[in-house]
Short mmCIF file of C-alpha atoms and ligand atoms in Angstrom, two decimals:
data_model
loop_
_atom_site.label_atom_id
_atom_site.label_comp_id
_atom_site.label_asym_id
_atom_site.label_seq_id
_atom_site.Cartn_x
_atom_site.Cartn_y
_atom_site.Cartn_z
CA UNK P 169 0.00 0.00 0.00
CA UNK P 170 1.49 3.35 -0.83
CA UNK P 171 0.33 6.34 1.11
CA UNK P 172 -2.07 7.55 -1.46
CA UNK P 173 -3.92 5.03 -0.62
CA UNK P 174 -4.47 6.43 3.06
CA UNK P 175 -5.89 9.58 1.52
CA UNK P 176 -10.24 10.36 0.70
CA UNK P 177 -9.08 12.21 -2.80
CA UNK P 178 -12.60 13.14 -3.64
CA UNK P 179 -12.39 15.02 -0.49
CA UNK P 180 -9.50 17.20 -1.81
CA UNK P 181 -8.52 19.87 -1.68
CA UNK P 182 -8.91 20.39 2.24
CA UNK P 183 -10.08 23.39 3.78
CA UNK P 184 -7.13 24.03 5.52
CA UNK P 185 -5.58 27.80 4.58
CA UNK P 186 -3.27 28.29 1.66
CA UNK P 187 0.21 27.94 3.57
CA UNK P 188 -0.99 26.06 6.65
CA UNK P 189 1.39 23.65 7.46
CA UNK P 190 -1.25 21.03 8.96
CA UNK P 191 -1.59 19.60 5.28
CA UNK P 192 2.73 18.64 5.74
CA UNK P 193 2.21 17.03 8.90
CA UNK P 194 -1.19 15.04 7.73
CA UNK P 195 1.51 14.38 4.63
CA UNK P 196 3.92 12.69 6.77
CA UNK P 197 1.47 10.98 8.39
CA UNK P 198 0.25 8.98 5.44
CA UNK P 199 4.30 8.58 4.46
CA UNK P 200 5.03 7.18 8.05
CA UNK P 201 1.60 4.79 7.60
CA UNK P 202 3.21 3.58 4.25
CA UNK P 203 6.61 2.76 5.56
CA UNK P 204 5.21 1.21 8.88
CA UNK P 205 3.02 -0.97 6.17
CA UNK P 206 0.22 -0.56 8.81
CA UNK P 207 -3.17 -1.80 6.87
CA UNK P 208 -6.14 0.62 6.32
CA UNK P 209 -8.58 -2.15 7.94
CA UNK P 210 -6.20 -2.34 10.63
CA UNK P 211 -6.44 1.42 12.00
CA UNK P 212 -8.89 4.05 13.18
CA UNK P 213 -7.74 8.02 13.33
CA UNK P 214 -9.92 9.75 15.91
CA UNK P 215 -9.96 14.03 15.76
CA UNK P 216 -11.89 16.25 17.94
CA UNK P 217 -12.86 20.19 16.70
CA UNK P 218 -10.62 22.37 15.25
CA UNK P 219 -8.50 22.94 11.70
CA UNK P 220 -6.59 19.84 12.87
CA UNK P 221 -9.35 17.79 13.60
CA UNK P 222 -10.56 18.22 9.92
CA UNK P 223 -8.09 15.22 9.30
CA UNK P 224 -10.34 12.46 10.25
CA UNK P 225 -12.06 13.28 7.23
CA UNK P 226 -9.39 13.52 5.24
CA UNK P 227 -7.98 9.90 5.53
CA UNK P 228 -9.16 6.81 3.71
CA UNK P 229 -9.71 4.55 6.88
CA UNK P 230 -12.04 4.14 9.39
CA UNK P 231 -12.32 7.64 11.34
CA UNK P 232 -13.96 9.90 13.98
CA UNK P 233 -14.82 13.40 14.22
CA UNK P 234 -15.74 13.48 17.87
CA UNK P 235 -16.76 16.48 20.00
CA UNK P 236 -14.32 19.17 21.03
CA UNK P 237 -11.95 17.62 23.43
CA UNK P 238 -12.92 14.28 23.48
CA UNK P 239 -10.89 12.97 21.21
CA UNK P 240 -8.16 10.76 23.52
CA UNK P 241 -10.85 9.24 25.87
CA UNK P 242 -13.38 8.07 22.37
CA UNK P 243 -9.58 6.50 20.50
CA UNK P 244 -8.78 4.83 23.82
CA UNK P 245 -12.15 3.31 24.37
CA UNK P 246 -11.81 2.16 20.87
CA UNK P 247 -8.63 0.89 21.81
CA UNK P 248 -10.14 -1.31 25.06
CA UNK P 249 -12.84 -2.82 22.65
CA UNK P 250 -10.32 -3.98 20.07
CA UNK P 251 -6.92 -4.15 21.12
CA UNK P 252 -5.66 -5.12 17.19
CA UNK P 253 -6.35 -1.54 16.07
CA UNK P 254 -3.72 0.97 15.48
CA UNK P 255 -5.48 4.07 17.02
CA UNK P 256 -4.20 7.27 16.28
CA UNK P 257 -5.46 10.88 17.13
CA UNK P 258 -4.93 13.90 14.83
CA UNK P 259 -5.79 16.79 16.70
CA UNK P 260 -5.12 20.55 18.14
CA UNK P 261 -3.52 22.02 21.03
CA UNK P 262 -6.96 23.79 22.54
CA UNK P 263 -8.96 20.47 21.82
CA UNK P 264 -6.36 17.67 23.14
CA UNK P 265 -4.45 20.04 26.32
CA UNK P 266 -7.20 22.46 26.31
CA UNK P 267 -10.35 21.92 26.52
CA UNK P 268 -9.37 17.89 26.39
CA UNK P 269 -6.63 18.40 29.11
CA UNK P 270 -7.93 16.37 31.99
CA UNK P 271 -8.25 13.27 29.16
CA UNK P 272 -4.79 13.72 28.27
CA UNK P 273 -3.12 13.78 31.70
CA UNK P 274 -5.05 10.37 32.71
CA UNK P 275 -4.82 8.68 29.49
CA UNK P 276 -0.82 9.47 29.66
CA UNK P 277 -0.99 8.11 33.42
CA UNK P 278 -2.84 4.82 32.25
CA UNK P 279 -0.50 4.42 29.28
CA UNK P 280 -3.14 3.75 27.12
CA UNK P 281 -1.80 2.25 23.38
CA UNK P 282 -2.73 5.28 21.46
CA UNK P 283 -0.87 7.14 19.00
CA UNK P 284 -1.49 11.04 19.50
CA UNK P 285 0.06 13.70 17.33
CA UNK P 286 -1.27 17.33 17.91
CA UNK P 287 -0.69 20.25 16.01
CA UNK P 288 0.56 22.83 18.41
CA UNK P 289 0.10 26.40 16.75
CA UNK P 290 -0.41 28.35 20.24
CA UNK P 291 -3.71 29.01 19.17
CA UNK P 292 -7.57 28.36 18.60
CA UNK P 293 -7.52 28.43 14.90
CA UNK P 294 -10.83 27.64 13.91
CA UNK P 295 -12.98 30.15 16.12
CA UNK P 296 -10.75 33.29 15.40
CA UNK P 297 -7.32 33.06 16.94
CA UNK P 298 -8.18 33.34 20.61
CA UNK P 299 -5.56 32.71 23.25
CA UNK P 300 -4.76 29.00 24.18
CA UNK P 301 -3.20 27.27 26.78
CA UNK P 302 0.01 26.76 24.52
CA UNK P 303 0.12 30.20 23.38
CA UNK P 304 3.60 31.71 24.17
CA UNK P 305 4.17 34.33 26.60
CA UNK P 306 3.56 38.13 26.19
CA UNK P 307 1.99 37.16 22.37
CA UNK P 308 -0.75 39.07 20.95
CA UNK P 309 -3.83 37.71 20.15
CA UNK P 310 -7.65 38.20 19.72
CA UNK P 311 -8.52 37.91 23.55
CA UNK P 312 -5.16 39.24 24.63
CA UNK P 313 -4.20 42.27 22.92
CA UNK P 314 -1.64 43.41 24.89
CA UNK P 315 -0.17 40.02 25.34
CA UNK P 316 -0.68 37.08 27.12
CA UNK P 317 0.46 37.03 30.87
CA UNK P 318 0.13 33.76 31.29
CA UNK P 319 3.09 31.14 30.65
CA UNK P 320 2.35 28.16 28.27
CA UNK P 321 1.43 24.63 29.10
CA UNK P 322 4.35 22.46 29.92
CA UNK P 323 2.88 19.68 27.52
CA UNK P 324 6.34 17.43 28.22
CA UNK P 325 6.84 17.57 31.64
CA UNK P 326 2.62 16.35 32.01
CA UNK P 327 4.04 13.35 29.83
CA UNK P 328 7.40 13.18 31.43
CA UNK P 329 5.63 12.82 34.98
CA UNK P 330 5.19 9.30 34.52
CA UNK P 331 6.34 6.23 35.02
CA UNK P 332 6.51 5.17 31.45
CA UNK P 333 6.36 7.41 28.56
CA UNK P 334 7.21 8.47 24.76
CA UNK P 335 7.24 12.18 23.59
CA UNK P 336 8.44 14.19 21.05
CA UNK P 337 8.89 17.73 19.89
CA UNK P 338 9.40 18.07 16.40
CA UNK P 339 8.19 20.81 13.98
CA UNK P 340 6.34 21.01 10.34
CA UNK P 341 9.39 22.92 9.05
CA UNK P 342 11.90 19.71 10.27
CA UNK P 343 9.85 17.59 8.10
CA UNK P 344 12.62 14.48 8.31
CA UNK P 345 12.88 14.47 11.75
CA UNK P 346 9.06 14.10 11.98
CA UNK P 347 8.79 11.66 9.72
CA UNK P 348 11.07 9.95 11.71
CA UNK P 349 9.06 10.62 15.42
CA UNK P 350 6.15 9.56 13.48
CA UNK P 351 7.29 6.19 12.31
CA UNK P 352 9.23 5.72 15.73
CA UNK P 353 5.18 6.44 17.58
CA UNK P 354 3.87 3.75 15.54
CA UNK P 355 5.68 1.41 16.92
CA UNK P 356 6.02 2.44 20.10
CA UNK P 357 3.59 0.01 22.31
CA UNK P 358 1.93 2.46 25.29
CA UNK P 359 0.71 6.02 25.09
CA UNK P 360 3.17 8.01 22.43
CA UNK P 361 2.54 11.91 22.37
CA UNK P 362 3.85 13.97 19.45
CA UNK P 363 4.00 17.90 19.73
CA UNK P 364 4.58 19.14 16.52
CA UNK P 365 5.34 22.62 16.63
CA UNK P 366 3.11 24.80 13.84
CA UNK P 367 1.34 27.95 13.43
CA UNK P 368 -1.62 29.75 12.06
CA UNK P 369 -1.26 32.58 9.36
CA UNK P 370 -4.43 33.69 9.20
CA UNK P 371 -5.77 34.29 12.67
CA UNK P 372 -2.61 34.47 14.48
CA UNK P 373 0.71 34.97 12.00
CA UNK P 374 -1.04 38.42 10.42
CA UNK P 375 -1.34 39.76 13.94
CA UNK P 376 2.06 39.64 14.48
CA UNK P 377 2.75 41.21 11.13
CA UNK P 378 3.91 37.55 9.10
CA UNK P 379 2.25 38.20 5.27
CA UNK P 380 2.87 34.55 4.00
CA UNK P 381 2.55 30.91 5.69
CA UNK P 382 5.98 30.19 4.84
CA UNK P 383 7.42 33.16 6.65
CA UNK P 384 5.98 31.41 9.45
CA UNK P 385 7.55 28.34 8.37
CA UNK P 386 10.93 29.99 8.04
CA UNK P 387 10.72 31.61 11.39
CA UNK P 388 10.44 27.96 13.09
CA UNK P 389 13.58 26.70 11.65
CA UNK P 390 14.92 30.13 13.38
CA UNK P 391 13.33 29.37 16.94
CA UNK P 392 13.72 25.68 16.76
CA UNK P 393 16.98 23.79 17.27
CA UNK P 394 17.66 19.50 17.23
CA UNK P 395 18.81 17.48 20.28
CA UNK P 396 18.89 13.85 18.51
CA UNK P 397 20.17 12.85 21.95
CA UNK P 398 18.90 15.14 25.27
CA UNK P 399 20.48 14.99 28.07
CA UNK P 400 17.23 14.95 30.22
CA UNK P 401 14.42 16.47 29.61
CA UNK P 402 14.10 19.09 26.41
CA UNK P 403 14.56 22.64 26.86
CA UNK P 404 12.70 25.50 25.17
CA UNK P 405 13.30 25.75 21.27
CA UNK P 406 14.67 22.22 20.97
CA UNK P 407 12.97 19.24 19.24
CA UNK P 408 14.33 15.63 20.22
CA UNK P 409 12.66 12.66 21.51
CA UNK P 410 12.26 11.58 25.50
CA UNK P 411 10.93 8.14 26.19
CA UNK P 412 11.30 6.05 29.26
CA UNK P 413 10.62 2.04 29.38
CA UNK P 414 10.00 1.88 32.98
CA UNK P 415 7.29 -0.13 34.70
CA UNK P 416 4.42 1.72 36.07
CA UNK P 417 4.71 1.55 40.14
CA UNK J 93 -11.46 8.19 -6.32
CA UNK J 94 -7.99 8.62 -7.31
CA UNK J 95 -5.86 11.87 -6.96
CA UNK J 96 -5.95 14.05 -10.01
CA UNK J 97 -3.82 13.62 -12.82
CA UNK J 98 -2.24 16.88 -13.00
CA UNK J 99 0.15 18.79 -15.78
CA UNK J 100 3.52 18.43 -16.22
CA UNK J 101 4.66 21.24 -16.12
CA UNK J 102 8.26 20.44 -17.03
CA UNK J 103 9.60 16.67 -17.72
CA UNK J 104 10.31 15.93 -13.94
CA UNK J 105 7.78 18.22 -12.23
CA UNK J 106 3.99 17.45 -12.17
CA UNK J 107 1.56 20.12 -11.15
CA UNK J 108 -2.42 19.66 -9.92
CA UNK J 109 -3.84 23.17 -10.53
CA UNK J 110 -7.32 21.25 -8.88
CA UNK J 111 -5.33 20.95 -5.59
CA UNK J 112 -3.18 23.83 -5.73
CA UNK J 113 -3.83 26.93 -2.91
CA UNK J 114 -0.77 29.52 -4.75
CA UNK J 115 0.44 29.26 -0.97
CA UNK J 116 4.04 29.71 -2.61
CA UNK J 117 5.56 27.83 -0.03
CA UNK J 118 6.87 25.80 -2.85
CA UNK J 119 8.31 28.83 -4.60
CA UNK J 120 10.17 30.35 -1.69
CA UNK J 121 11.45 26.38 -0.34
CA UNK J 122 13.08 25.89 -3.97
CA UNK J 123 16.86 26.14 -3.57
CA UNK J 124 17.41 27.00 -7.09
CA UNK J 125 14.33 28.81 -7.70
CA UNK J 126 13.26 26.49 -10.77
CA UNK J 127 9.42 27.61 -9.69
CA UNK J 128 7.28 30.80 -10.38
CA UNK J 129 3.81 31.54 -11.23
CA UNK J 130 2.96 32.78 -14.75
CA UNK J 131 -0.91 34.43 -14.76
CA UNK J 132 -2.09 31.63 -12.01
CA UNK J 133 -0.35 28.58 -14.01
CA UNK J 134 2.87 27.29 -12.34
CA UNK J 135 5.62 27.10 -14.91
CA UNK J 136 9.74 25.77 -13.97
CA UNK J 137 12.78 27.27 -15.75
CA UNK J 138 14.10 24.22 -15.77
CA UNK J 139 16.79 24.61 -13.39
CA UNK J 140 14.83 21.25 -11.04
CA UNK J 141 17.92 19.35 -9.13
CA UNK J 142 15.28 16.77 -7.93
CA UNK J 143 15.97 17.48 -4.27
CA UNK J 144 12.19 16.96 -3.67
CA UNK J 145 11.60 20.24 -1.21
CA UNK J 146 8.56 21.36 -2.87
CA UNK J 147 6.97 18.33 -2.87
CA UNK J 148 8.06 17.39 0.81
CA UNK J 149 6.73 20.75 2.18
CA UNK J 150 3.80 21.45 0.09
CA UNK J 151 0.53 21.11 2.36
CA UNK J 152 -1.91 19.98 -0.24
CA UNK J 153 -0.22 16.89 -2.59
CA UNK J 154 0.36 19.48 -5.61
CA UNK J 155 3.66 18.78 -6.49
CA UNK J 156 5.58 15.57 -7.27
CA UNK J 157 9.12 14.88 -8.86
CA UNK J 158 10.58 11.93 -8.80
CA UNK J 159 14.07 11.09 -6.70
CA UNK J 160 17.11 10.91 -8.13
CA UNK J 161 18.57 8.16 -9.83
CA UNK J 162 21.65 7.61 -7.42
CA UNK J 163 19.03 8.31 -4.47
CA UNK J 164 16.68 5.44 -5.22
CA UNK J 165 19.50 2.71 -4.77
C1 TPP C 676 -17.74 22.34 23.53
C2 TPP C 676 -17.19 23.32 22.54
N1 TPP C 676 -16.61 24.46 22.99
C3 TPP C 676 -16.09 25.33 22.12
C4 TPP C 676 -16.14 25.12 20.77
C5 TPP C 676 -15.57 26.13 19.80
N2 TPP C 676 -14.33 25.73 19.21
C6 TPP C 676 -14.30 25.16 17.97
S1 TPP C 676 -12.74 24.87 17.43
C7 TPP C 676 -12.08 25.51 18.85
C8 TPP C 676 -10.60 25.62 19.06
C9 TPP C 676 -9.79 24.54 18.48
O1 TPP C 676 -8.46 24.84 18.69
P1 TPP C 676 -7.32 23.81 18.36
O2 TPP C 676 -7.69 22.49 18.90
O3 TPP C 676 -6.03 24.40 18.81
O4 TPP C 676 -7.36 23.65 16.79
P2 TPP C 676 -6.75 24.56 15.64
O5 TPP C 676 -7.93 25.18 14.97
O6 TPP C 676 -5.86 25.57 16.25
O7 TPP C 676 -6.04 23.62 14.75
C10 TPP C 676 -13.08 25.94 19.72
C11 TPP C 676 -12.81 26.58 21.02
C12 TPP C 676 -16.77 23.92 20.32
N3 TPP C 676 -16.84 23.62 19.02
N4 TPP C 676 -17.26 23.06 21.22
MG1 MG C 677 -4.50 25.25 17.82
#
């Protein structure tokens, strides 16, 4: 099976924004599916609400659009009933830490076998650009004009907490290196949590005076640096991979 | 459905105008600058080194060259 093969084509082209990078990542996606040879009757992608979780749509496989946030707790029940699925969630940073955060902390404690990869773009896209729990610090937005005052999530050290775990940082302008975290998720058999590090043009990027999505695509091969091997945990601006095989105690 | 069959727009590039949002991400990833726009149609100077760029980084399956010849051993 090649990866077209993982894509709806009479859906095409998707409503994503001309320049949005989430189109890349769902790219990579289907390339990682193709080289993991994982078979379309074997696998369900589950997305909650937002331009992310458009992508349930968007591939050729069994899929769910659930309701905004729920998209971990409806891909790990679908998990329990059928434990031969590949389950995989496609979704935003306000639906999976926002809005779905509580989900994601327990679901990362249980180390449920589920695949999540979420678009982090510091923002809620879809409804206008209003500030998120991942937006950066002192950034301007539609609800916080004069800039947040709020710090970020720390979306690795929730996953890092635990006993057991698999995360990565990588970005959609480092599209090798997520190919790579992608294919290394697949295989990886517990809970594996992929931040990959995006942005919004539209309702965020023109705000800050970007004109073009690949400015903003430029600018995070400026702010983002590899680790292939941390020391630790990842600092700010660097993309790498932490896991940890321990037993849950 | 299968994905559209698209122009080629040069002997190693093929285009899909059907897919195609003019995001010029393509255009401004090219190392060589082998891609522009001519009145909405994408046309290459034929300067293409086959590194792939535009079709790894392009957000809606509009592009595709095939690798080089020494890359697919
Ligand atoms: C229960 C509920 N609350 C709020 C909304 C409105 N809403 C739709 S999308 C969205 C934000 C999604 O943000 P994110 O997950 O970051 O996706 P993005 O658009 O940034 O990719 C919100 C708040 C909703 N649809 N349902
Ligand atoms: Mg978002």
């Amino acid at each position: 099976m090649i990866y077209k093969d993982y894509v709806k084509w009479d859906r095409m082209p998707t409503n994503w924004c001309p320049g949005c990078s989430i189109g890349t990542v769902f790219r990579h996606l289907t390339l990682a599916l193709e080289k993991a040879a994982v078979p379309r009757e074997q696998m369900v992608v589950v997305s909650g609400i937002g331009c992310s979780g458009r992508a349930a749509g968007y591939f050729n496989v069994d899929s769910v659009h659930v309701t905004h946030g729920r998209a971990i707790p409806v891909a790990e029940g679908i998990k329990r009933s059928n434990e031969k699925l590949k389950v995989i969630v496609f979704s935003g940073d306000g639906d999976l830490v926002g809005i779905g955060g509580n989900h994601f902390l327990h679901s990362a404690r249980r180390d449920s076998d589920i695949k999540v990869i979420c678009i982090n773009n510091g923002i809620y896209g879809m409804t206008g650009g209003q500030m998120a729990p991942t937006t950066p610090f002192g950034e301007k937005t539609l609800t916080s004009p004069f800039g947040t005052s709020y710090a970020p999530l720390n979306i690795q050290g929730i996953v890092t907490s635990n006993a057991r775990y698999w995360y990565a940082r990588t970005s959609s302008y480092h599209v090798n290196h997520l190919l790579k975290c992608l294919g290394e998720a697949l295989e990886w058999p517990g809970f594996a949590f992929i931040e990959v590090m995006s942005f919004c043009i539209e309702n965020f990027g023109r705000r800050q005076g970007f004109k073009n999505g690949f400015d903003m695509l430029f600018k995070l091969k400026q702010d983002y640096k590899l680790n292939p091997k941390p020391d630790g945990l990842l600092k700010n601006h660097e993309l790498g991979v932490v896991k940890n095989v321990g037993q849950a105690s | 459905m299968h994905q559209a069959i698209g122009k080629k727009i040069d002997p190693l590039i093929t285009w899909r105008p059907e897919y195609c949002k003019r995001c010029f991400t393509c255009i401004n990833i090219c190392p060589v600058k082998n891609l522009m726009f001519q009145d909405d149609e994408m046309v290459s100077l034929g300067k293409c080194i086959q590194c792939q760029l535009c079709e790894k980084y392009c957000p809606d399956f509009t592009i595709e060259v095939p690798p080089r010849k020494e890359d697919k051993k």
